[in-house]
Structure formats: structure tokens, C-alpha cells
Coordinates of C-alpha atoms and ligand atoms in Angstrom, one line a residue:
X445 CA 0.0 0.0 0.0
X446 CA 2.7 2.1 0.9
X447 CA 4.4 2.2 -2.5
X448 CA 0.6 1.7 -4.3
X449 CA 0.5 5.8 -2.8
X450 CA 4.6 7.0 -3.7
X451 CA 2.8 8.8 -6.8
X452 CA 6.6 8.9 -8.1
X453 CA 7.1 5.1 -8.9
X454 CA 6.6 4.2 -12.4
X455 CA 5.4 0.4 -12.1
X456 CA 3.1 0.0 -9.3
X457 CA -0.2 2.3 -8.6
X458 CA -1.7 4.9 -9.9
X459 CA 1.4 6.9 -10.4
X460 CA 2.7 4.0 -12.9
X461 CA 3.7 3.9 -16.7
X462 CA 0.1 3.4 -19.1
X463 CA -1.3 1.4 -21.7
X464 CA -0.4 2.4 -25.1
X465 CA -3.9 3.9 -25.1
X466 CA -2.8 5.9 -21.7
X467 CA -4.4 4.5 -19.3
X468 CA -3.0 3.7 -15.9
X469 CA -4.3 -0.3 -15.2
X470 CA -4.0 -1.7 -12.0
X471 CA -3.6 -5.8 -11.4
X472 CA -3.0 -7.2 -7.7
X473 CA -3.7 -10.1 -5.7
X474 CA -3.8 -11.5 -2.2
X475 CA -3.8 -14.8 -0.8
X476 CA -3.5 -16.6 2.7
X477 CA -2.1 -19.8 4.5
X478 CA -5.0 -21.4 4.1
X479 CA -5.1 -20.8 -0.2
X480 CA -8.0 -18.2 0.3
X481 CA -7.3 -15.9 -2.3
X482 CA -8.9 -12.7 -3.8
X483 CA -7.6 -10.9 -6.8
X484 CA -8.6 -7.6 -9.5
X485 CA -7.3 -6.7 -12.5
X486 CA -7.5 -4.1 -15.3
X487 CA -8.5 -1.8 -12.9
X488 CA -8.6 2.1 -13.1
X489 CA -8.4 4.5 -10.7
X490 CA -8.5 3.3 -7.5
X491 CA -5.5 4.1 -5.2
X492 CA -5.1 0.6 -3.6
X493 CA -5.8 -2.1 -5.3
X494 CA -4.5 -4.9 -3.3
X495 CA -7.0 -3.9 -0.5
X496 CA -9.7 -4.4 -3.1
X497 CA -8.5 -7.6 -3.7
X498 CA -8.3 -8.6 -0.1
X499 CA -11.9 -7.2 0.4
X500 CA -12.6 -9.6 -2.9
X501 CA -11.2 -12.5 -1.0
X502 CA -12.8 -11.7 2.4
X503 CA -16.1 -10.8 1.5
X504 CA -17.0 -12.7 -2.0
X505 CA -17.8 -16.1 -2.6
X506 CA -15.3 -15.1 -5.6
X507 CA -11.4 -15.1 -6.6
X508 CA -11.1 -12.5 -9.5
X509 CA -12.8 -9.4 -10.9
X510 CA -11.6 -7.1 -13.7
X511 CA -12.1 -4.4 -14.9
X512 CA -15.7 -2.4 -15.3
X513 CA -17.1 -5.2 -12.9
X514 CA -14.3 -4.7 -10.7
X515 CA -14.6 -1.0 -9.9
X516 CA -18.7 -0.9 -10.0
X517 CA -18.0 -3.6 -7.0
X518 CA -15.3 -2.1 -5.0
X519 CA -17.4 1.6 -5.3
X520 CA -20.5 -0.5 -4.0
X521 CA -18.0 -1.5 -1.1
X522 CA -16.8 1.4 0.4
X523 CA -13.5 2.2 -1.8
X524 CA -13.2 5.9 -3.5
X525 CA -12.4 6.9 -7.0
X526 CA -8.6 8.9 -7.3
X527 CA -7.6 11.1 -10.2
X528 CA -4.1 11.2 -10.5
X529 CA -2.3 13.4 -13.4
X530 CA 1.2 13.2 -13.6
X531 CA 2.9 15.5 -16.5
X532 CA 6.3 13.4 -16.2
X533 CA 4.2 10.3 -17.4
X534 CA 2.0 12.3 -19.6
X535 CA 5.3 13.0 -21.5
X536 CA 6.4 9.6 -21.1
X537 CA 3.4 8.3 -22.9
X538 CA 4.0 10.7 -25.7
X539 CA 7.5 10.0 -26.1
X540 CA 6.6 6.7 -26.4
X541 CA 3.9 6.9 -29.2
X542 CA 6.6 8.6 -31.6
X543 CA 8.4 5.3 -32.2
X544 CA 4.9 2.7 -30.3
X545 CA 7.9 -0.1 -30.3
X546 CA 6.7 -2.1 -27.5
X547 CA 10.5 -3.6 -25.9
X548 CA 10.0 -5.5 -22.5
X549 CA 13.2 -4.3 -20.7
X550 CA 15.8 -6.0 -17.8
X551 CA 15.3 -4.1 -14.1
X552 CA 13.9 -0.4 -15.6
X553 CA 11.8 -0.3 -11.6
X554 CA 15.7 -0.1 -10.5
X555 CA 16.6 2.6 -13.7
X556 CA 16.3 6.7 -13.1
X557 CA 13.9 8.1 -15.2
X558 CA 14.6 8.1 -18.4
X559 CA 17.9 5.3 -18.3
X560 CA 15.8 2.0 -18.1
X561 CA 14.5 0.4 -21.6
X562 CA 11.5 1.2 -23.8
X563 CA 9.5 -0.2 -20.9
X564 CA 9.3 0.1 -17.1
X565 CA 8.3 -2.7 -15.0
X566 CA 8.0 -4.6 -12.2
X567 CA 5.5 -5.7 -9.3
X568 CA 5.7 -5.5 -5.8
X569 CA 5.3 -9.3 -4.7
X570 CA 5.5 -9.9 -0.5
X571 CA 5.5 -12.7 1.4
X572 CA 4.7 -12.9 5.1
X573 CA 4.5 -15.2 8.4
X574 CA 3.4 -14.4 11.5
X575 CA 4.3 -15.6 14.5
X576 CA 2.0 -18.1 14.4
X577 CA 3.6 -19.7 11.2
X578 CA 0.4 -18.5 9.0
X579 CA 1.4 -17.1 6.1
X580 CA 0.5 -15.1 3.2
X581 CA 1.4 -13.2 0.0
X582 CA 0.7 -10.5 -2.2
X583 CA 1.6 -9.1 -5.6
X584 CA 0.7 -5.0 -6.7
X585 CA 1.6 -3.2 -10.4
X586 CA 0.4 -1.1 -12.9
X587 CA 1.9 -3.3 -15.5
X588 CA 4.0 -3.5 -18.5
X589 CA 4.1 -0.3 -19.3
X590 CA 2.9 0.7 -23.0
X591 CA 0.9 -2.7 -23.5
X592 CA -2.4 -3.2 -25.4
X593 CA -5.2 -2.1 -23.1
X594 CA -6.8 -4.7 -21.7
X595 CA -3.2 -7.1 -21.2
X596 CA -3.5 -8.4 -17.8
X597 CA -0.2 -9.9 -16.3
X598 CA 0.9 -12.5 -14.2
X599 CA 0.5 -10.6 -10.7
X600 CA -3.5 -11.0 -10.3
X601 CA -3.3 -14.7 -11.4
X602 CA -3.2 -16.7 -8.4
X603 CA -0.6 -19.8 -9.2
X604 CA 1.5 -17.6 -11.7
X605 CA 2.2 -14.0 -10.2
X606 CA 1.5 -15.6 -6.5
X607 CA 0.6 -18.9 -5.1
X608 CA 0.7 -19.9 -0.9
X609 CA -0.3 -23.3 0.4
X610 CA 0.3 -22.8 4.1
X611 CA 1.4 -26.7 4.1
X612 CA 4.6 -25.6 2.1
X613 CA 5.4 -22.0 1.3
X614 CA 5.0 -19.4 -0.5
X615 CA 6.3 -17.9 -3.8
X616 CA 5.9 -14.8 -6.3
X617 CA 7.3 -13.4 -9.3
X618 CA 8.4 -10.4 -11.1
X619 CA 9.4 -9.4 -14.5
X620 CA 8.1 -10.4 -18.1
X621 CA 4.4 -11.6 -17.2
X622 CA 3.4 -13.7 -19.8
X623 CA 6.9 -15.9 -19.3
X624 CA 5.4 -16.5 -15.8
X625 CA 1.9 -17.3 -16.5
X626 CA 3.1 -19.5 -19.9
X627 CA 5.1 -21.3 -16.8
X628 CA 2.6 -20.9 -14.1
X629 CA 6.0 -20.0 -12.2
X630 CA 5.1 -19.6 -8.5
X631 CA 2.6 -22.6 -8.0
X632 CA 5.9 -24.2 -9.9
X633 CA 8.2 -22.9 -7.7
X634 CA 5.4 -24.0 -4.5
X635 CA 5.3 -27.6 -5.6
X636 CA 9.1 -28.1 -6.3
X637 CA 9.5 -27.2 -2.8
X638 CA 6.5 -29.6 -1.9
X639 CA 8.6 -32.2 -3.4
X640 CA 11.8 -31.4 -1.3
X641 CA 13.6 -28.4 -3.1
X642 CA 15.2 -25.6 -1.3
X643 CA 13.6 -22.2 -1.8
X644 CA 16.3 -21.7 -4.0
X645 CA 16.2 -24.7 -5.6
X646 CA 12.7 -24.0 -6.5
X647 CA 13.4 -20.6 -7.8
X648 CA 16.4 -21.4 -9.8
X649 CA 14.4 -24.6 -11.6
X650 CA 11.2 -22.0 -12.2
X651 CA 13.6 -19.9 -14.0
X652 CA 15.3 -22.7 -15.7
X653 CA 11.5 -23.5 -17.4
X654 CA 10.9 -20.0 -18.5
X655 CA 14.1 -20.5 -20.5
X656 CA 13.7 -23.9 -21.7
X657 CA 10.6 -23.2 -23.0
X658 CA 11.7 -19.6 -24.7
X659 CA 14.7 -21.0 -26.5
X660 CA 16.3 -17.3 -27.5
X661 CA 14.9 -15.5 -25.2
X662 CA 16.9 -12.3 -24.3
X663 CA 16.6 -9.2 -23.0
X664 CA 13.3 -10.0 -21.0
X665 CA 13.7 -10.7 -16.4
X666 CA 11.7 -13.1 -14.7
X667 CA 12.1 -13.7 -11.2
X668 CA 11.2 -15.7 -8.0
X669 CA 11.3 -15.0 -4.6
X670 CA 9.9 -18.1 -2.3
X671 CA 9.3 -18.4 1.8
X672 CA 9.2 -22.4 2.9
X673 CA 7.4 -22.4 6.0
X674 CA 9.8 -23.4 8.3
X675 CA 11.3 -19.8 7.7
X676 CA 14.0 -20.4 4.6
X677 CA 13.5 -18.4 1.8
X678 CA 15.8 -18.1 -1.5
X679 CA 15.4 -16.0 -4.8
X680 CA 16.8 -16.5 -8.5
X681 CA 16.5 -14.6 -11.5
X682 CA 17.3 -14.7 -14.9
X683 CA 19.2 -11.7 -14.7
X684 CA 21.0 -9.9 -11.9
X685 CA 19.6 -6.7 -10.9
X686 CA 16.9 -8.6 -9.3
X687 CA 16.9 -7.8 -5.3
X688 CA 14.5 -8.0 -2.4
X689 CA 14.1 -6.8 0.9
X690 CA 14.2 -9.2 4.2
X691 CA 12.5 -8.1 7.3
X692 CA 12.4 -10.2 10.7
X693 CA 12.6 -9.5 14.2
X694 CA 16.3 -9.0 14.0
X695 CA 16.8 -8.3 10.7
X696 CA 16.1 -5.7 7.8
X697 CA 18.3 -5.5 4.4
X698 CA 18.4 -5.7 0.8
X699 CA 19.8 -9.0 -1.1
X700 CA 20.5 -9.6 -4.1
X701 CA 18.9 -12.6 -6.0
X702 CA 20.9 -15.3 -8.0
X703 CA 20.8 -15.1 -11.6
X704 CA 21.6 -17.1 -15.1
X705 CA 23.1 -14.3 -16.5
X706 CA 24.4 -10.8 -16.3
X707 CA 22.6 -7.9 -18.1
X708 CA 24.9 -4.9 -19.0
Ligands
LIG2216 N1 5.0 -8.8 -13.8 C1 4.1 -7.8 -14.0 C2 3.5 -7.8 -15.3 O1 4.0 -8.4 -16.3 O2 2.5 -7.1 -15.5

């Protein structure tokens, strides 16, 4: 939620990259220990989408709702409508619609303005456990930035973007979305934990499918993050660049994932 609100990141919220058609679309996704899950996508205008996928989950007899359907539900359910004009993307979006090449990039959420590829990604994907040993995830973006409007991602789909089974772990993705949904890369990276693998085990085999089955592929980050339940956790990527943040009691840094292979 917090970084759903920092109006100056360019890949998650309302303050993110548009559609080619410029519109700002929201996806995100929530699910708990016990694989309750709620999720929205191709949404517009709403500051926090993962809440609305939360309320999805907790008060629905549904997973998913896009779009139109989406925001008539969460305005019938106490959320509020946000307007949000931002000149720096405005220009953006312009800039890009003298060339319209659409060019998936490698880590632009970690480039300054301007430095990153054609496109800006990524997702905000978290993974919790309380101190109970419940745990949960979540995944918020805005998207590939410059896609057709409509394209919905990896991060609402529960088992692609996000998947937790309280019994095992938890994992989540960033990067490219449609190499992790082709993949279904986090209930992948789950069940190869399921069947013994270390979290980064798990991760690094997830991103070994994604480039088995896109022989060529280059250019284009996926990656994995994954929480076991006893507590261990690991991350790969294809690329490096790919880092994540670890908070417990004791502890509260940044890590760098594992990767394939280095991106200049
Ligand atoms: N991983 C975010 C997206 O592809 O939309």
C-alpha cells in the first residue's frame, strides 16, 4: 500500500507507466495460508488495489474481478475513486507513441527516469508469516508499461504471479508476465518445494522452465522469490539486478537474487 500511494514510482499504482492507449491499469492479488485468495485486474483509478483484492477475497464467494465489474464492485464496497495526473508520465506516454515499439526491458523499476529500456516494470510481490507460522502473500503493479489495453499480467493470477499453500510455502514473481503465467512459475516454484527443493532450488528450476521453454529468449527478467514455511527463503532470476528486501525481528536489508546471467 505504501508504495501503491509513492505517486513517483513508475510500475506499481496509480502513479505508474500506461497502456499504449494511456491508461493507468491496476492488477493485484492477495492470498492466505489457508489458499483463500482474492484478486482484480484491469483496474482504473483506484488508489489501492490490493486492498480491493483482499476485500474480494474476504467478503466474495469469488477469486477475480476485472475491470468495469471490478470498480462498479469495489465503489458499491466502500472504496473511493482517485484522479491522479502526472505530466512526467504524460510525456512519457508521448515520447513513447513517436516510435509505439513495445521492448520489454531487464530491471527499468531499478533505472532513473529516463535510463531503463522502452518499458518500465515490475511488481511489488510480498510474502509474510506471523508468528503463528500462518502465512500469506501479495503481488501489486500497474503493468507492462505501453501494452495493449486490456493485457492483464501474471500478478492478479493466483498460481502464476502468487501462489501460498500454508502446508509448504510461499512464492511470487516479477518481470516479463506472460513468461510466468506460460510457466505458471510460482505454484511451480510451491510444488518443487513440496517435493523437497530448497527455496532456491525451487526458484532457480522456475527460471530454468521459463528459459527452456523460450529457446532465445533475451533481454526480458523473470524472477522468483519463495518463503518455505519453516522460515528459509531463496530467490533466482534470470538476470541480476533482481533484489529484495528481508525483514524479521532481528533483521532488515536488501539481497540480491541469484541469476543465469548478467545484463549490462
Ligand atoms: N509482472 C508484471 C507484469 O507483467 O505485468
Amino acid at each position: 500500500m505504501v508504495v501503491e500511494s509513492d505517486m513517483s514510482n513508475r510500475s506499481v499504482g496509480l502513479g505508474g507507466l500506461p497502456d499504449r492507449d494511456g491508461h493507468v491499469t491496476l492488477d493485484a492479488c492477495i492470498q492466505d495460508h489457508d489458499c483463500r485468495a482474492g484478486s482484480v485486474a484491469f483496474l482504473e483509478h483506484f488508489e489501492h488495489p490490493v486492498s480491493i483484492a483482499r476485500a474480494v477475497m474476504e467478503r466474495t464467494p469469488h477469486v477475480m474481478l476485472v475491470g468495469e465489474g471490478a470498480a462498479q464492485w469495489a465503489l458499491a464496497n466502500g472504496f473511493s475513486e482517485r484522479t491522479v495526473r502526472i505530466p512526467e508520465v504524460t510525456e512519457r506516454w508521448k515520447e513513447w507513441l513517436r516510435t509505439s515499439e513495445y521492448r520489454p526491458g531487464v530491471n527499468n523499476e531499478n533505472a532513473p527516469a529516463g535510463k531503463g529500456d522502452a518499458t518500465d516494470h515490475d511488481t511489488i510481490g510480498m510474502l509474510a508469516m506471523d508468528a503463528q507460522g500462518r502465512m500469506a502473500g501479495s503481488c501489486t503493479t500497474s503493468g507492462l508499461a505501453f501494452k495493449i489495453h486490456g493485457r492483464v499480467g501474471d500478478s492478479p493470477i493466483i498460481g502464476a504471479g502468487l501462489f501460498v499453500d500454508g502446508d509448504v510455502g510461499a512464492a511470487c514473481a516479477t518481470g516479463t508476465g506472460e513468461l510466468v503465467m506460460r510457466t505458471a512459475g510460482s505454484h511451480s516454484v510451491v510444488e518443487l518445494m513440496r517435493q523437497g527443493m530448497e527455496p532456491l532450488e525451487a526458484c532457480r528450476e522456475a527460471v530454468d522452465r521459463v528459459l527452456r521453454k523460450h529457446p532465445g529468449l533475451t533481454g526480458q527478467q523473470v524472477g522468483f522469490l519463495a518463503l518455505r514455511r519453516d522460515g528459509a527463503f531463496g530467490a533466482h532470476s534470470i538476470y541480476n539486478g533482481f533484489n529484495y528486501a528481508i525483514t524479521t525481528a532481528d533483521r532488515h536489508e536488501l539481497q540480491d537474487a541469484a541469476f543465469v546471467r548478467t545484463w549490462q
